[in-house]
Coordinates of N, CA and C in Angstrom, one line a residue:
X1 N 310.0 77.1 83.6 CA 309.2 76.2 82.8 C 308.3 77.0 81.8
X2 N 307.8 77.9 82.2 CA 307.1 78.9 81.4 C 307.4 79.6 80.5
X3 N 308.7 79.9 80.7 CA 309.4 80.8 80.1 C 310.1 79.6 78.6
X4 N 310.2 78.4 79.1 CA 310.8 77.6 77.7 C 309.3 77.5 77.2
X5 N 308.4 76.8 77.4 CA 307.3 76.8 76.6 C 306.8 78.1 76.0
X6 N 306.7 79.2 76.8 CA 306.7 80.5 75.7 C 307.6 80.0 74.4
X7 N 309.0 80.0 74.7 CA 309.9 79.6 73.4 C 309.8 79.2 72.2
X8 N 309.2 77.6 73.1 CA 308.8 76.7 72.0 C 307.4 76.8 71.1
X9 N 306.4 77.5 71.8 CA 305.6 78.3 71.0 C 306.5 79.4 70.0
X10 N 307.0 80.3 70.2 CA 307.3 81.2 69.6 C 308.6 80.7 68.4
X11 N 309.0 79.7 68.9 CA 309.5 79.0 67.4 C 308.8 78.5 66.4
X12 N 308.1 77.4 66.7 CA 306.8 77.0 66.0 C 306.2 78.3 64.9
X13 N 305.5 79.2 65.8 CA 305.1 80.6 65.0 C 306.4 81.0 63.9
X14 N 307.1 81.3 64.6 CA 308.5 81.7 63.7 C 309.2 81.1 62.7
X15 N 308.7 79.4 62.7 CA 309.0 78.7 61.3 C 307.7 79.4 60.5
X16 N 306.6 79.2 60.8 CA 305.4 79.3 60.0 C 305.9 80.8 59.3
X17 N 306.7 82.0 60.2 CA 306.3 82.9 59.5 C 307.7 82.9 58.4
X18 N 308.6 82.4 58.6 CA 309.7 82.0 57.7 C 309.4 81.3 56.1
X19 N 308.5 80.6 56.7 CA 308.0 79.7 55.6 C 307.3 80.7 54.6
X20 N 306.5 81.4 55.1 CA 305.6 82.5 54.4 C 306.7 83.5 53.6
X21 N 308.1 83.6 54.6 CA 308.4 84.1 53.1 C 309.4 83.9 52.2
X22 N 309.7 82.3 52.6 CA 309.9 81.2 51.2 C 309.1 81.5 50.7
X23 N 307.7 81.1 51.0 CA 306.6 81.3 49.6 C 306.4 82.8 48.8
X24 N 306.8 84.0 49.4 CA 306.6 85.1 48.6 C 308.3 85.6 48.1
X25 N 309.3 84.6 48.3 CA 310.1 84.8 47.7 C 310.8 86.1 48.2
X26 N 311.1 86.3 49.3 CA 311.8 86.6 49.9 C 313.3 86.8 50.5
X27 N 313.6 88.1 50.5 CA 315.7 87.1 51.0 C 315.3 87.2 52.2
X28 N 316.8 86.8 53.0 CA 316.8 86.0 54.4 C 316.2 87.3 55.7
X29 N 316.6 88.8 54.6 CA 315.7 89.9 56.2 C 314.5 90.0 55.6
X30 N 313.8 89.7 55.0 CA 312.0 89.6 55.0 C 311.7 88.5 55.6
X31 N 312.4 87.0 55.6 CA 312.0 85.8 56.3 C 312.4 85.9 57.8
X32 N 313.4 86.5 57.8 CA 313.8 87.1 59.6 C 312.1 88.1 60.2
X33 N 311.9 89.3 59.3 CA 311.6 90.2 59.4 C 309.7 89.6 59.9
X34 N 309.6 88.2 59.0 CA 307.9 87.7 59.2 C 308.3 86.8 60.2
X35 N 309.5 86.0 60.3 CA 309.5 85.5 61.7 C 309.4 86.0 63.0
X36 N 310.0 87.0 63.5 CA 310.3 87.8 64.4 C 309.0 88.5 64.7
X37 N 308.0 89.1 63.6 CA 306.9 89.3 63.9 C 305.3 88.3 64.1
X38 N 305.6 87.3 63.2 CA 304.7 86.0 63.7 C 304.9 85.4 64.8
X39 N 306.2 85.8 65.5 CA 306.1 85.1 66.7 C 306.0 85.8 68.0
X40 N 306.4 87.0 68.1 CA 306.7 88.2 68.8 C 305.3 89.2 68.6
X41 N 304.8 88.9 67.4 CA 303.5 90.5 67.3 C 302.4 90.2 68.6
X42 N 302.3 89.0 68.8 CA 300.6 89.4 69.2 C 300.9 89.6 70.8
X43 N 302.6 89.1 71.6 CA 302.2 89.3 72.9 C 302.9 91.0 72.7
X44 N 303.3 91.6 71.9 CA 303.9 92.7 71.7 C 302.8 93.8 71.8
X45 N 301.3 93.3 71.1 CA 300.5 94.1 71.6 C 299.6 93.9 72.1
X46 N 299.7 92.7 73.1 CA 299.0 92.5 74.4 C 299.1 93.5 75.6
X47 N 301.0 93.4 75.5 CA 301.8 94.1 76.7 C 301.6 95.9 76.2
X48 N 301.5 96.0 75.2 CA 301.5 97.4 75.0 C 300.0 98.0 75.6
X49 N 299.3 97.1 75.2 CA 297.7 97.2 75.4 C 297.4 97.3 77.0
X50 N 298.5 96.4 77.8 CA 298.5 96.4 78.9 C 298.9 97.3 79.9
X51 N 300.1 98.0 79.1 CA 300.8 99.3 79.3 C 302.2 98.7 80.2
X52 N 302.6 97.4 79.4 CA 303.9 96.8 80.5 C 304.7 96.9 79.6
X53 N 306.2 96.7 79.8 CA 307.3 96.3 78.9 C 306.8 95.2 78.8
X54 N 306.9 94.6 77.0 CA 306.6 93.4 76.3 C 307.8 92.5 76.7
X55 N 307.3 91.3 77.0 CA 308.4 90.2 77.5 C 309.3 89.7 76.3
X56 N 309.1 90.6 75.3 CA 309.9 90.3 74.2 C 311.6 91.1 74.2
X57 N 311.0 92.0 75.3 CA 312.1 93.3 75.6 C 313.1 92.5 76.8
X58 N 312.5 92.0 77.2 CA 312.8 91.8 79.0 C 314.5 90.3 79.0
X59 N 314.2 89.6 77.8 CA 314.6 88.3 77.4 C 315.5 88.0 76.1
X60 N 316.7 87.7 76.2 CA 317.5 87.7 74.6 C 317.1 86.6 73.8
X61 N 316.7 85.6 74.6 CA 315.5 84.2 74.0 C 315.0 84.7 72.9
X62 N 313.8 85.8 73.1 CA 312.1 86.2 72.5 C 312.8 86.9 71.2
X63 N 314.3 87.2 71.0 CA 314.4 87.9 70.2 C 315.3 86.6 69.3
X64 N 316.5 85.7 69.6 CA 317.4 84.8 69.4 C 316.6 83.6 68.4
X65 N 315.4 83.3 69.4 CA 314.7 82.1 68.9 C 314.2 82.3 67.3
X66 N 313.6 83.1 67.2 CA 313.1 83.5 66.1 C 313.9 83.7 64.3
X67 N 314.9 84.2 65.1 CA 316.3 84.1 64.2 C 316.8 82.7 64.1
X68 N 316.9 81.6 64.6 CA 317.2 80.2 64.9 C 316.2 79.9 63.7
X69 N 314.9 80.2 64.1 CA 314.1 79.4 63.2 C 314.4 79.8 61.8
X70 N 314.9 80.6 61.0 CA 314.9 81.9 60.5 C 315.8 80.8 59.8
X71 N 317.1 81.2 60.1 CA 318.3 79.9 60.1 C 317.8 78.7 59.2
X72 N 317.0 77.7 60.2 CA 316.9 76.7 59.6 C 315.9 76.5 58.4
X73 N 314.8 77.6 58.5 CA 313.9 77.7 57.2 C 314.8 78.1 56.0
X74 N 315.9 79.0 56.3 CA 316.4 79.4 54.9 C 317.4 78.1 54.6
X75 N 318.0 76.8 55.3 CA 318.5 76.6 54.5 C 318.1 75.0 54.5
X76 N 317.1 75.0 54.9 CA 316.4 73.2 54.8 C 314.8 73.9 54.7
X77 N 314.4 74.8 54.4 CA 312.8 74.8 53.8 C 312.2 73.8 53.0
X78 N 312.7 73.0 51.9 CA 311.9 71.8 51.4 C 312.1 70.9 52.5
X79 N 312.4 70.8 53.7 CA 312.9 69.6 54.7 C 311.3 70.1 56.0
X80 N 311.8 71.5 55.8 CA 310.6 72.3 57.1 C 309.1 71.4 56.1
X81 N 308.9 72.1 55.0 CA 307.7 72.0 54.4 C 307.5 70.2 54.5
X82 N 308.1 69.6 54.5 CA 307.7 68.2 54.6 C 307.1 68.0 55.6
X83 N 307.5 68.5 56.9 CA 307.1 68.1 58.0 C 305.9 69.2 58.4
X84 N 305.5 69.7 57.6 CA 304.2 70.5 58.3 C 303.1 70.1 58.9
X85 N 302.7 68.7 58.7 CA 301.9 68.5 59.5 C 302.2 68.2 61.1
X86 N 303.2 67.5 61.6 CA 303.6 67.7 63.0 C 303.4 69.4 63.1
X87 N 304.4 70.0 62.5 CA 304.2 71.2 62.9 C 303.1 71.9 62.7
X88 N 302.1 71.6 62.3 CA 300.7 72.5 62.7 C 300.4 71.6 63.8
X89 N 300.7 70.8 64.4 CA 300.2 70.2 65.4 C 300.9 71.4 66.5
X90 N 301.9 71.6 66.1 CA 302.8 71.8 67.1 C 301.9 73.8 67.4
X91 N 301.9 74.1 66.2 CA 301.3 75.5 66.0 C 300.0 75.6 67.2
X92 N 299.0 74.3 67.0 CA 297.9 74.0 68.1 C 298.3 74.1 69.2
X93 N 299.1 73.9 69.7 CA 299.6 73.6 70.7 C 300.4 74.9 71.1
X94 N 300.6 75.7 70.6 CA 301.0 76.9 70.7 C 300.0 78.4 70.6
X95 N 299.4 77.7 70.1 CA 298.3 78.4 69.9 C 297.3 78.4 71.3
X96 N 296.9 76.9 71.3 CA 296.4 77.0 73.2 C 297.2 77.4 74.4
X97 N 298.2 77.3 73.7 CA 299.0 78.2 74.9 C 299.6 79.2 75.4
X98 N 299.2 80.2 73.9 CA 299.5 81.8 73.8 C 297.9 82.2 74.4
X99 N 297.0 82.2 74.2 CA 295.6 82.3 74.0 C 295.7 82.4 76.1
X100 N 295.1 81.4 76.3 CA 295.6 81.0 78.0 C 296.5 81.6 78.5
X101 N 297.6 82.0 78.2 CA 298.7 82.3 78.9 C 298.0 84.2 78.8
X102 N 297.8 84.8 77.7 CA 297.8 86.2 77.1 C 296.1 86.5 78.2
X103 N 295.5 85.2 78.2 CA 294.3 85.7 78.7 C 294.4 86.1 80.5
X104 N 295.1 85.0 81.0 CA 295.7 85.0 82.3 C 296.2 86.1 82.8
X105 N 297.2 86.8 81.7 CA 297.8 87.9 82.1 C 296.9 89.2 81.9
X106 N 296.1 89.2 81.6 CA 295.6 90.1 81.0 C 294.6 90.5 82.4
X107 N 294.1 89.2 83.1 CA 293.1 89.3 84.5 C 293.6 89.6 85.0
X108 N 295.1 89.4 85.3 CA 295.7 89.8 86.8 C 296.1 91.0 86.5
X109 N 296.1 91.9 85.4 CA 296.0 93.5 85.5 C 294.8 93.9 85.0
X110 N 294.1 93.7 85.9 CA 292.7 94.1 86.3 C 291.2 94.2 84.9
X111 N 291.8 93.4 83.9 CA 290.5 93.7 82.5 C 289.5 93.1 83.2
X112 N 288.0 92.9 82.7 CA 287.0 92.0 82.7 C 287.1 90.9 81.7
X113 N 286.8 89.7 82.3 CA 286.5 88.4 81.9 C 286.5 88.3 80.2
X114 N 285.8 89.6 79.8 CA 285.0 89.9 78.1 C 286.9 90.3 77.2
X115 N 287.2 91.5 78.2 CA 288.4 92.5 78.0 C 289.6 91.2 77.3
X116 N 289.8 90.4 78.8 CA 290.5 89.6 78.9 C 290.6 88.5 77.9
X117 N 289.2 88.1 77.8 CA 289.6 87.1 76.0 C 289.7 87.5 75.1
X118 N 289.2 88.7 75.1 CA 289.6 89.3 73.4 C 291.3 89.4 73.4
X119 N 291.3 90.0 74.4 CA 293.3 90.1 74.7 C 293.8 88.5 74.3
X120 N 293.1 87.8 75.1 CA 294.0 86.7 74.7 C 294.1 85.9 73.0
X121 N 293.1 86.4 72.9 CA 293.1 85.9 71.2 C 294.1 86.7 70.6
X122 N 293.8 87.6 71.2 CA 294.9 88.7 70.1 C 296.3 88.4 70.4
X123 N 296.8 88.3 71.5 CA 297.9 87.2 72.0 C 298.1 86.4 71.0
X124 N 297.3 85.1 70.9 CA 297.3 83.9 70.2 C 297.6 84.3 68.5
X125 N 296.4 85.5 68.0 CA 296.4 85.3 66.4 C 297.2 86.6 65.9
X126 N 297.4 87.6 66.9 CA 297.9 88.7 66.3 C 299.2 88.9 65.5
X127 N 300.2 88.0 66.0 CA 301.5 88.1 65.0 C 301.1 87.1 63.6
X128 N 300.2 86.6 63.3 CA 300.1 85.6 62.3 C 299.0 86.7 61.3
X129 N 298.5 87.5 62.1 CA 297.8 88.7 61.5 C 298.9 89.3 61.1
X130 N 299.8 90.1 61.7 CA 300.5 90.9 61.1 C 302.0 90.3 59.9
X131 N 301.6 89.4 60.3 CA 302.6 88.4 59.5 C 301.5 88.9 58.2
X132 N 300.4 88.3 57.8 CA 299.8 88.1 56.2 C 299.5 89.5 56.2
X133 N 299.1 90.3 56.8 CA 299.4 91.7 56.3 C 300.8 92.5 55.1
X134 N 301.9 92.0 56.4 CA 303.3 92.3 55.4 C 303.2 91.7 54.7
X135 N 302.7 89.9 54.4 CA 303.0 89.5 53.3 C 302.4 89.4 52.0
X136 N 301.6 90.8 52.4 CA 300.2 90.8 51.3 C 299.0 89.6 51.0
X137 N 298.5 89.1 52.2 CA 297.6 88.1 51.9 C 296.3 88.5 53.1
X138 N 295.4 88.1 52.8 CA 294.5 88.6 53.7 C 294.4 87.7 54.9
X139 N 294.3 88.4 56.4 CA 294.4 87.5 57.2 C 294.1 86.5 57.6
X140 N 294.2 85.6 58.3 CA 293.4 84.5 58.8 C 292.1 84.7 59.2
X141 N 292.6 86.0 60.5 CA 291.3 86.2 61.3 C 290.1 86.3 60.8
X142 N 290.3 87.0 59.4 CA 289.2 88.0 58.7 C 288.3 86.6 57.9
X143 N 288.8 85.3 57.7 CA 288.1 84.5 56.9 C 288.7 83.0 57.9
X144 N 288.0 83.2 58.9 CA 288.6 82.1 60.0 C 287.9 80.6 59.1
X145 N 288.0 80.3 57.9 CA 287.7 79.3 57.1 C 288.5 77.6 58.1
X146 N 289.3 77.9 58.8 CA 289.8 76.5 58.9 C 290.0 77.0 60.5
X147 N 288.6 77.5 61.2 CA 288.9 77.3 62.8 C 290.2 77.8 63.4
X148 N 290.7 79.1 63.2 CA 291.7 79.2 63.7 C 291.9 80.1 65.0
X149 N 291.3 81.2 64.6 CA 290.8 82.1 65.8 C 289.2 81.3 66.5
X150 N 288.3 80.7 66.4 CA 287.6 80.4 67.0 C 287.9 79.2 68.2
X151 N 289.5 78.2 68.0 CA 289.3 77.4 69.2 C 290.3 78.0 70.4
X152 N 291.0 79.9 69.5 CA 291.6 80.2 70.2 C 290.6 81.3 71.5
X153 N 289.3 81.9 70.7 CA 288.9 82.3 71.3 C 287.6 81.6 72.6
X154 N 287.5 79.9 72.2 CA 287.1 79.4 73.1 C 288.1 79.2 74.5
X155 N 289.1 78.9 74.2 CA 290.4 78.7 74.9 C 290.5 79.9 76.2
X156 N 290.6 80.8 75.5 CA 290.8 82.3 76.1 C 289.5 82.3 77.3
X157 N 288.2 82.2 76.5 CA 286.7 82.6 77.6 C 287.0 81.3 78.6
X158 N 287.5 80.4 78.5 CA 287.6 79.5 79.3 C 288.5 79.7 80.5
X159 N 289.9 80.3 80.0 CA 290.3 80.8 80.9 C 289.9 81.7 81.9
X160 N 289.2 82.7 81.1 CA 288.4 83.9 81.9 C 287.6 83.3 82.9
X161 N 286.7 82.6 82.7 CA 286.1 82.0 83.3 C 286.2 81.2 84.5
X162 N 287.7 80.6 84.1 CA 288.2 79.5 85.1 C 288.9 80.9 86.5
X163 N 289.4 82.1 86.1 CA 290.0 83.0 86.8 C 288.6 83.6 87.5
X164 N 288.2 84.1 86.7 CA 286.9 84.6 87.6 C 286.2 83.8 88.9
X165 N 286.7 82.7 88.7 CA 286.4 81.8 89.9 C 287.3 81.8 90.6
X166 N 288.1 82.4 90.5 CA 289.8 82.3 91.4 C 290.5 80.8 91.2
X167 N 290.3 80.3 90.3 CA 291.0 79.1 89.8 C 292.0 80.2 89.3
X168 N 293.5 80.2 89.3 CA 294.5 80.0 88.7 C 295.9 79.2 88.8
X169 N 297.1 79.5 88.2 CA 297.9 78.9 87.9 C 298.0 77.8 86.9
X170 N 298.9 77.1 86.6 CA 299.4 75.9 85.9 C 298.3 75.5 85.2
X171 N 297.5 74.1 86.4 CA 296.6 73.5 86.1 C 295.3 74.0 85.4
X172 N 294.8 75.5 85.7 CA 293.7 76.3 85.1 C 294.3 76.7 83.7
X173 N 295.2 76.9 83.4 CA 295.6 77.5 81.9 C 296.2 76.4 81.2
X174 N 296.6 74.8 82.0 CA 296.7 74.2 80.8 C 295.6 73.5 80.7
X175 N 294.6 73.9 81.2 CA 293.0 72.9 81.0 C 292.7 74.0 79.8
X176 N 292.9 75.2 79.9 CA 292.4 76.1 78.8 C 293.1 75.9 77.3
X177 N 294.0 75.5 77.8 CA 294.9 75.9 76.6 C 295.1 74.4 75.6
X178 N 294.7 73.3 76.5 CA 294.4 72.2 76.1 C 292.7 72.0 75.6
X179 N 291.8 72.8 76.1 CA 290.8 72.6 75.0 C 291.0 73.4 73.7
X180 N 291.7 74.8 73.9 CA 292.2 75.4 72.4 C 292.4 74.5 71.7
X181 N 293.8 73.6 71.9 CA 294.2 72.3 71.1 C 293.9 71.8 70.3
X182 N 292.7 71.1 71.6 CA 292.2 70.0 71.2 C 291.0 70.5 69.8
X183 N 290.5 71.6 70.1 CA 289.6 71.8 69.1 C 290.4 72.4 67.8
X184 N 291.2 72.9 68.1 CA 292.2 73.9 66.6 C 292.3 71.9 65.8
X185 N 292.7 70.9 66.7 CA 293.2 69.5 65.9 C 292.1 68.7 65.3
X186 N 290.9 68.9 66.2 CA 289.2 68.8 65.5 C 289.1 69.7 64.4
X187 N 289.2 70.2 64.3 CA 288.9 71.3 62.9 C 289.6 70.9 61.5
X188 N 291.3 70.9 62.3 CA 291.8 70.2 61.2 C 291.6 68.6 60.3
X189 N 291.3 67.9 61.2 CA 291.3 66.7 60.9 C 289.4 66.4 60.3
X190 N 288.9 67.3 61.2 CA 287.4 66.7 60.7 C 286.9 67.9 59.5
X191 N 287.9 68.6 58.9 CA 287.7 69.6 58.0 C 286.7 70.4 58.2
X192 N 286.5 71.5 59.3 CA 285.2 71.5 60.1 C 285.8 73.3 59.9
X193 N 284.9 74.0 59.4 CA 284.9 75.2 58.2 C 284.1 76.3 59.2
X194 N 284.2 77.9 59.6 CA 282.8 78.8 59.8 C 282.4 78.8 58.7
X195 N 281.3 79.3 59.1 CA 280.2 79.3 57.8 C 280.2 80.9 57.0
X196 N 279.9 80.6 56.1 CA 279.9 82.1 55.0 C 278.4 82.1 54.9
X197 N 278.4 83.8 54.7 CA 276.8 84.7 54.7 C 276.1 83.4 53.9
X198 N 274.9 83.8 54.1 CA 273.9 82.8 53.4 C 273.9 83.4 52.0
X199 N 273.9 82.9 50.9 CA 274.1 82.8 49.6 C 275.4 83.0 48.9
X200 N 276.4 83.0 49.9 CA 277.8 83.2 49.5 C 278.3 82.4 48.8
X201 N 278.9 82.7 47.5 CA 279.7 81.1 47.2 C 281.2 81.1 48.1
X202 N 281.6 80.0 47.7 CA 283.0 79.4 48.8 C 284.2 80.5 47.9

């Protein structure tokens, strides 16, 4: 069960990074190339961070899926882009559940609570980082303007938190991963912004 929901997260990321390069006009191995890495980067250097084989190695899935999405962005992309709002829903939802899942794993090979959320965010936003990097755009992380690392990094401390108490499994990381969610779908819908230095313009 874990192992499809990984999936289905890492498709989700994998259209988004396909899409990115429709928009920079890309052939089909640069749209492969930002898929494969928006969906695959951030647990790639979780596990490296961790010092494990990345579960990206371990599974023909983590590598298959990505190319699927890859597939269907190059030849129904005005079809994908229509439906982007489900799918940023769906991205939320993937998002709380890379975050949670990356933070989880990260306690049970021994980080601190602190260690462990930062890991998990980086889980959650790191392939979407390395995605706007290749694609020449500046990251999300760096101008979190639309809440994107911040309800991943609530998500994550929550987890920590919930493990530090020896709460784990299932029910502890989808309580985490469902407040991620819920707040990444508050941000979107109530257009709810970090704030820039005081005298900054927008």
């Amino acid at each position: 069960m874990s192992e499809l929901l990984d999936l289905a997260g890492i498709f989700v990321f994998a259209l988004s990074g396909a899409l990115m390069g429709v928009r920079k006009r890309l052939d089909v191995v640069g749209m492969a190339v930002l898929a494969e890495i928006t969906a695959l980067g951030g647990g790639l250097v979780r596990d490296l961070i961790l010092n494990v084989r990345p579960a990206a190695f371990q599974s023909l899935g983590y590598v298959l899926v990505p190319l699927a999405a890859t597939v269907i962005v190059f030849f129904w992309h005005p079809h994908v882009a229509r439906v982007m709002p489900a799918i940023l829903v769906l991205d939320a939802a993937g998002l709380g559940l890379f975050c949670a899942v990356g933070t989880a794993k990260a306690m049970e090979y021994g980080l601190s609570p602190l260690h462990a959320s930062l890991l998990g965010v980086t889980s959650a936003v790191g392939g979407g980082m390395l995605r706007d990097v290749l694609a020449g755009e500046i990251p999300t992380l760096l101008y979190d303007r639309q809440l994107y690392a911040v309800p991943a990094l609530m998500g994550s401390a929550a987890m920590a938190g919930l493990a530090s108490y020896g709460l784990h499994g299932w029910p502890a990381t989808l309580a985490a991963a469902v407040l991620a969610f819920g707040l990444r779908i508050a941000a979107m819908r109530r257009n709810w912004r970090a704030p820039l230095a005081r005298g900054a313009g927008e």
